Coordinates of C-alpha atoms in Angstrom, one line a residue:
M1 CA 9.3 17.1 -5.1
G2 CA 8.1 16.9 -1.6
V3 CA 9.2 18.9 1.4
N4 CA 11.9 17.7 3.7
L5 CA 10.2 17.5 7.0
D6 CA 13.4 17.5 9.0
L7 CA 14.3 21.0 7.6
I8 CA 10.9 22.2 8.7
K9 CA 11.4 20.7 12.2
F10 CA 14.8 22.1 12.8
S11 CA 14.1 25.5 11.3
I12 CA 10.9 26.4 13.2
G13 CA 10.9 23.8 15.9
P14 CA 8.0 21.5 16.9
I15 CA 4.8 23.4 16.4
I16 CA 2.3 20.7 17.3
S17 CA 2.1 19.1 20.7
P18 CA 2.7 15.3 20.7
S19 CA -0.7 14.7 22.4
H20 CA -2.5 16.6 19.7
A21 CA -0.7 14.7 16.9
I22 CA -1.5 11.3 18.5
F23 CA -5.1 12.2 19.2
S24 CA -5.5 13.4 15.6
C25 CA -4.1 10.1 14.2
I26 CA -6.5 8.1 16.4
F27 CA -9.4 10.4 15.4
F28 CA -8.6 9.9 11.7
T29 CA -8.5 6.1 12.2
L30 CA -11.8 6.1 14.0
C31 CA -13.4 8.1 11.2
F32 CA -11.9 5.8 8.6
V33 CA -13.1 2.5 10.2
G34 CA -16.2 3.8 11.9
G35 CA -17.5 5.3 8.7
L36 CA -17.6 1.8 7.2
Y37 CA -20.2 0.7 9.7
F38 CA -22.0 4.0 10.2
S39 CA -25.0 3.2 8.0
K40 CA -27.1 0.2 8.9
K41 CA -27.9 -0.4 5.2
T42 CA -24.2 -1.1 4.5
R43 CA -23.1 -2.6 7.8
I44 CA -21.8 -6.1 7.4
G45 CA -23.8 -8.5 9.6
G46 CA -26.7 -6.0 9.9
N47 CA -30.4 -6.5 9.1
N48 CA -29.5 -7.6 5.6
P49 CA -27.5 -10.9 5.9
R50 CA -27.0 -10.9 2.1
L51 CA -24.7 -7.9 2.2
T52 CA -21.0 -8.5 2.0
K53 CA -18.1 -6.2 1.6
D54 CA -18.1 -7.0 -2.1
H55 CA -21.8 -6.0 -2.7
P56 CA -22.0 -3.0 -5.1
H57 CA -24.2 -1.1 -2.7
V58 CA -21.7 -1.6 0.2
I59 CA -18.8 -0.6 -2.0
M60 CA -20.4 2.6 -3.2
N61 CA -21.5 3.7 0.2
R62 CA -18.1 2.9 1.7
V63 CA -16.5 5.0 -1.1
I64 CA -18.6 8.0 0.0
S65 CA -17.7 7.3 3.7
V66 CA -13.9 7.0 3.0
V67 CA -13.8 10.1 0.8
T68 CA -15.5 12.0 3.6
T69 CA -12.9 10.8 6.0
C70 CA -10.1 11.9 3.6
I71 CA -11.6 15.4 3.5
I72 CA -12.0 15.5 7.3
S73 CA -8.4 14.4 7.7
F74 CA -7.0 17.0 5.3
I75 CA -9.0 19.8 6.9
G76 CA -7.9 18.5 10.3
V77 CA -4.2 18.6 9.4
W78 CA -4.6 22.1 7.9
L79 CA -6.5 23.5 10.9
L80 CA -4.1 21.9 13.4
I81 CA -1.1 23.5 11.8
H82 CA -3.0 26.8 11.4
F83 CA -4.1 27.1 15.0
S84 CA -0.7 26.0 16.2
G85 CA 1.0 28.9 14.5
G86 CA 2.7 26.8 11.9
F87 CA 2.0 29.1 9.0
K88 CA 3.4 32.6 8.5
E89 CA 1.0 35.4 9.4
S90 CA 1.2 36.8 5.9
M91 CA 0.0 33.7 4.2
T92 CA -3.4 33.6 2.7
I93 CA -5.8 30.7 3.2
L94 CA -5.0 29.4 -0.4
S95 CA -1.3 29.6 0.4
E96 CA -1.9 27.6 3.6
I97 CA -3.8 25.0 1.7
Y98 CA -1.1 24.7 -0.9
T99 CA 1.6 24.4 1.7
T100 CA -0.5 21.7 3.4
L101 CA -0.8 19.8 0.2
V102 CA 3.0 19.9 -0.3
L103 CA 3.5 18.7 3.3
L104 CA 1.1 15.8 2.5
G105 CA 3.2 14.8 -0.5
F106 CA 1.3 16.4 -3.3
S107 CA 3.7 18.4 -5.5
L108 CA 4.5 18.1 -9.2
P109 CA 8.1 17.1 -10.2
T110 CA 9.6 19.9 -12.3
H111 CA 12.2 17.8 -14.1
P112 CA 11.9 14.5 -16.1
Y113 CA 14.7 13.1 -13.9
H114 CA 12.6 13.7 -10.8
I115 CA 9.6 12.1 -12.5
L116 CA 11.6 9.0 -13.1
N117 CA 12.8 9.0 -9.4
T118 CA 9.3 9.6 -8.1
F119 CA 7.3 7.1 -10.2
F120 CA 9.6 4.3 -11.1
I121 CA 12.6 3.8 -8.8
P122 CA 10.6 3.3 -5.6
L123 CA 8.3 0.9 -7.6
G124 CA 11.4 -1.0 -8.7
L125 CA 12.5 -1.3 -5.1
T126 CA 9.1 -2.6 -4.1
M127 CA 9.2 -5.2 -6.9
S128 CA 12.6 -6.4 -5.7
L129 CA 10.9 -7.3 -2.4
F130 CA 8.6 -9.6 -4.3
I131 CA 11.3 -11.3 -6.4
G132 CA 10.4 -14.7 -5.1
P133 CA 6.6 -14.5 -5.9
L134 CA 7.4 -12.9 -9.2
F135 CA 9.7 -15.8 -10.1
V136 CA 6.9 -18.2 -9.2
K137 CA 4.6 -16.3 -11.5
F138 CA 7.3 -16.5 -14.2
L139 CA 7.4 -20.3 -13.8
D140 CA 3.6 -20.3 -14.1
K141 CA 3.8 -18.1 -17.2
E142 CA 1.5 -15.6 -15.5
L143 CA 3.6 -12.4 -16.0
P144 CA 2.8 -9.8 -18.7
F145 CA 3.6 -11.0 -22.2
Q146 CA 3.6 -14.7 -21.1
A147 CA 1.3 -17.4 -22.2
K148 CA -1.2 -17.4 -19.3
F149 CA -1.4 -13.6 -19.0
N150 CA -4.3 -11.8 -20.7
W151 CA -4.3 -8.0 -20.6
R152 CA -8.1 -7.7 -21.0
Y153 CA -9.1 -10.3 -18.5
D154 CA -6.3 -9.8 -15.9
I155 CA -6.0 -6.0 -16.1
L156 CA -8.8 -4.2 -17.9
N157 CA -11.8 -6.2 -16.9
Y158 CA -10.7 -6.4 -13.3
I159 CA -9.6 -2.8 -12.7
T160 CA -12.8 -1.5 -14.3
S161 CA -15.0 -3.5 -12.0
L162 CA -16.1 -2.1 -8.7
I163 CA -14.2 -4.7 -6.7
G164 CA -11.0 -4.2 -8.8
F165 CA -11.3 -0.5 -8.6
R166 CA -11.6 -0.7 -4.8
N167 CA -8.8 -3.1 -4.3
L168 CA -6.2 -1.6 -6.8
I169 CA -7.0 2.1 -6.9
F170 CA -9.3 3.4 -4.3
A171 CA -8.2 1.5 -1.2
P172 CA -4.4 2.1 -1.7
M173 CA -5.0 5.8 -2.6
T174 CA -7.2 6.6 0.4
E175 CA -5.3 4.5 2.9
E176 CA -2.0 6.0 2.0
F177 CA -3.6 9.5 2.1
V178 CA -5.0 9.1 5.6
F179 CA -2.4 6.8 7.2
R180 CA 0.7 8.2 5.6
C181 CA 0.1 11.6 4.1
C182 CA -2.0 13.0 6.9
M183 CA -0.4 11.3 9.9
V184 CA 3.4 11.5 9.1
P185 CA 3.5 15.3 8.8
L186 CA 1.7 15.8 12.1
L187 CA 4.0 13.4 13.9
A188 CA 7.0 15.0 12.3
L189 CA 5.8 18.5 13.2
A190 CA 5.3 17.3 16.8
D191 CA 9.0 16.5 16.9
F192 CA 8.8 12.7 16.9
S193 CA 11.9 11.0 15.6
R194 CA 12.2 9.2 12.3
I195 CA 12.4 5.9 14.1
Q196 CA 9.3 6.6 16.1
I197 CA 7.3 7.7 13.1
I198 CA 8.4 4.7 10.9
F199 CA 7.9 2.0 13.5
L200 CA 5.0 3.4 15.6
S201 CA 2.7 5.2 13.3
P202 CA 2.0 2.0 11.2
L203 CA 0.6 0.3 14.3
V204 CA -2.5 2.5 13.8
F205 CA -2.6 1.3 10.2
G206 CA -2.4 -2.3 11.4
I207 CA -5.1 -1.8 14.1
A208 CA -7.4 -0.2 11.5
H209 CA -7.5 -3.6 9.7
I210 CA -8.7 -5.6 12.7
H211 CA -12.3 -4.8 11.9
H212 CA -12.0 -7.4 9.1
A213 CA -12.3 -10.1 11.8
W214 CA -15.9 -9.1 12.4
E215 CA -16.7 -9.3 8.7
V216 CA -15.1 -12.7 8.4
Y217 CA -17.1 -13.9 11.5
V218 CA -20.6 -12.6 10.4
T219 CA -20.2 -13.7 6.7
N220 CA -19.1 -17.3 7.5
G221 CA -21.7 -18.6 9.9
R222 CA -20.9 -17.0 13.3
T223 CA -19.6 -20.3 14.7
M224 CA -16.9 -20.9 17.2
A225 CA -14.6 -22.2 14.5
T226 CA -15.3 -19.2 12.4
A227 CA -14.5 -16.9 15.4
K228 CA -11.2 -18.6 15.9
F229 CA -10.3 -18.3 12.3
A230 CA -11.4 -14.7 12.2
I231 CA -9.2 -13.9 15.2
F232 CA -6.2 -15.7 13.8
A233 CA -6.7 -14.0 10.4
S234 CA -7.0 -10.6 11.9
I235 CA -3.8 -11.1 14.0
F236 CA -1.9 -12.2 10.9
Q237 CA -3.3 -9.3 8.9
F238 CA -2.3 -6.9 11.7
F239 CA 1.3 -8.0 11.6
Y240 CA 1.4 -8.0 7.8
T241 CA -0.2 -4.6 7.3
T242 CA 2.1 -3.2 10.1
L243 CA 5.1 -4.6 8.3
F244 CA 4.0 -3.0 5.1
G245 CA 3.2 0.2 6.9
W246 CA 6.9 0.4 8.1
Y247 CA 8.0 0.2 4.5
A248 CA 5.4 2.6 3.1
T249 CA 6.2 5.1 5.8
F250 CA 9.9 4.8 5.1
L251 CA 9.2 5.5 1.4
F252 CA 7.0 8.5 2.2
M253 CA 9.6 10.0 4.6
R254 CA 12.5 9.4 2.2
T255 CA 10.8 10.8 -0.9
G256 CA 8.3 13.3 0.6
H257 CA 5.8 12.3 -2.0
F258 CA 2.5 10.5 -2.1
I259 CA 3.3 8.4 -5.3
P260 CA 5.9 6.0 -4.0
P261 CA 3.8 4.5 -1.1
F262 CA 0.7 4.6 -3.3
F263 CA 2.4 2.6 -6.1
A264 CA 3.9 0.2 -3.5
H265 CA 0.5 -0.3 -2.0
I266 CA -1.0 -1.1 -5.4
F267 CA 1.7 -3.6 -6.2
G268 CA 1.4 -5.2 -2.8
N269 CA -2.4 -5.7 -3.4
V270 CA -1.7 -7.1 -6.8
M271 CA 0.8 -9.6 -5.5
G272 CA -1.0 -10.5 -2.2
F273 CA 0.8 -12.3 0.5
P274 CA 3.6 -14.5 -0.8
V275 CA 2.7 -18.2 -1.2
F276 CA 5.6 -20.5 -0.4
N277 CA 5.0 -23.2 -2.9
M278 CA 8.3 -23.5 -4.7
A279 CA 8.7 -27.1 -3.5
A280 CA 5.9 -28.0 -5.8
Y281 CA 8.0 -27.3 -8.9
P282 CA 10.4 -29.9 -10.3
K283 CA 14.1 -28.8 -10.0
K284 CA 14.5 -28.5 -13.7
V285 CA 11.5 -26.1 -13.8
K286 CA 13.0 -23.9 -11.2
K287 CA 16.6 -23.7 -12.5
G288 CA 16.0 -24.3 -16.2
P289 CA 14.6 -20.9 -17.4
A290 CA 17.2 -18.9 -15.5
T291 CA 20.1 -21.0 -16.9
N292 CA 18.9 -21.6 -20.4
P293 CA 22.1 -21.9 -22.5
S294 CA 20.6 -19.8 -25.2
L295 CA 20.8 -16.8 -22.9
Y296 CA 24.6 -17.2 -22.7
E297 CA 25.8 -18.3 -26.1
D298 CA 27.5 -15.0 -26.8
V299 CA 29.3 -15.1 -23.5
G300 CA 30.6 -18.6 -22.7
N301 CA 29.0 -20.5 -25.6
S302 CA 27.7 -22.9 -22.9
I303 CA 30.5 -25.3 -23.8
Y304 CA 30.2 -27.4 -20.7
W305 CA 26.4 -27.9 -21.1
Y306 CA 26.7 -28.9 -24.8
N307 CA 29.6 -31.2 -24.0
A308 CA 27.6 -32.9 -21.2
N309 CA 24.8 -33.5 -23.7
N310 CA 27.1 -34.9 -26.4
G311 CA 26.9 -31.7 -28.4
S312 CA 23.1 -31.6 -28.6
K313 CA 21.0 -28.6 -27.9
P314 CA 19.9 -28.3 -24.3
Q315 CA 16.6 -30.0 -23.4
V316 CA 15.6 -27.8 -20.5
K317 CA 13.7 -24.8 -21.7

């Protein structure tokens, strides 16, 4: 499993200055966002008005840019710890790199029990936060193994497309690597408190999404109405991504592993922002499936329901 950063802090003390840690986090963010607009050929709103963030050419070039940022961030963390004296003098470069990977949450569970903990329990916790939207999907019969769910169309075709790969795999993986795996260890080794790391570091994650306002503006007409909508949408996205960042950072710090926040990010992207449309469903649709008497015949025999319907089978299904 991952390394307990508190044990590292209290055993060797803070080895990175707070200013260096903060500067590094800002630098990683600038590399992450700036790289998306570095090339004029893939810059949204540039010389080619037909380019959008979903254009295959833009996606592929941004993949290269973000992978480069991930490499820069990893090397930055390693060098900062190295030149701050955080590694033992007897350690080889390979040992330092391995230790850095462990600090960043990349270690293999050695016991099946730990595999269960790492992969599934945090995911279950994340799913519980979406219990409302999941219930709506249940009512719409859009969950796996329900009538309106198709494995090939809803999963395979989408995830194997460039857009689906970006949204469900690449973006969660790289964002969690840079904004959680690379930033949290630096802040912890700079002796920031748990509360400071959990609630302040995701602000950088939220700010990194503000650039989407520009993309909304240039791809929807560059009008005053579009500008207002883009600003409102970016402010909303800032608060939503910051809120998720609090949760993802908490998961990373509690587990010390990359997988829990990565899975949480994937699931969050799959679900999207909750849509509060329960009022659109008739009352019997909302309460019927969860109280279907056939679910409880072996417990209470649903005697009151059958009695209320003159002994007939329940009509709500």
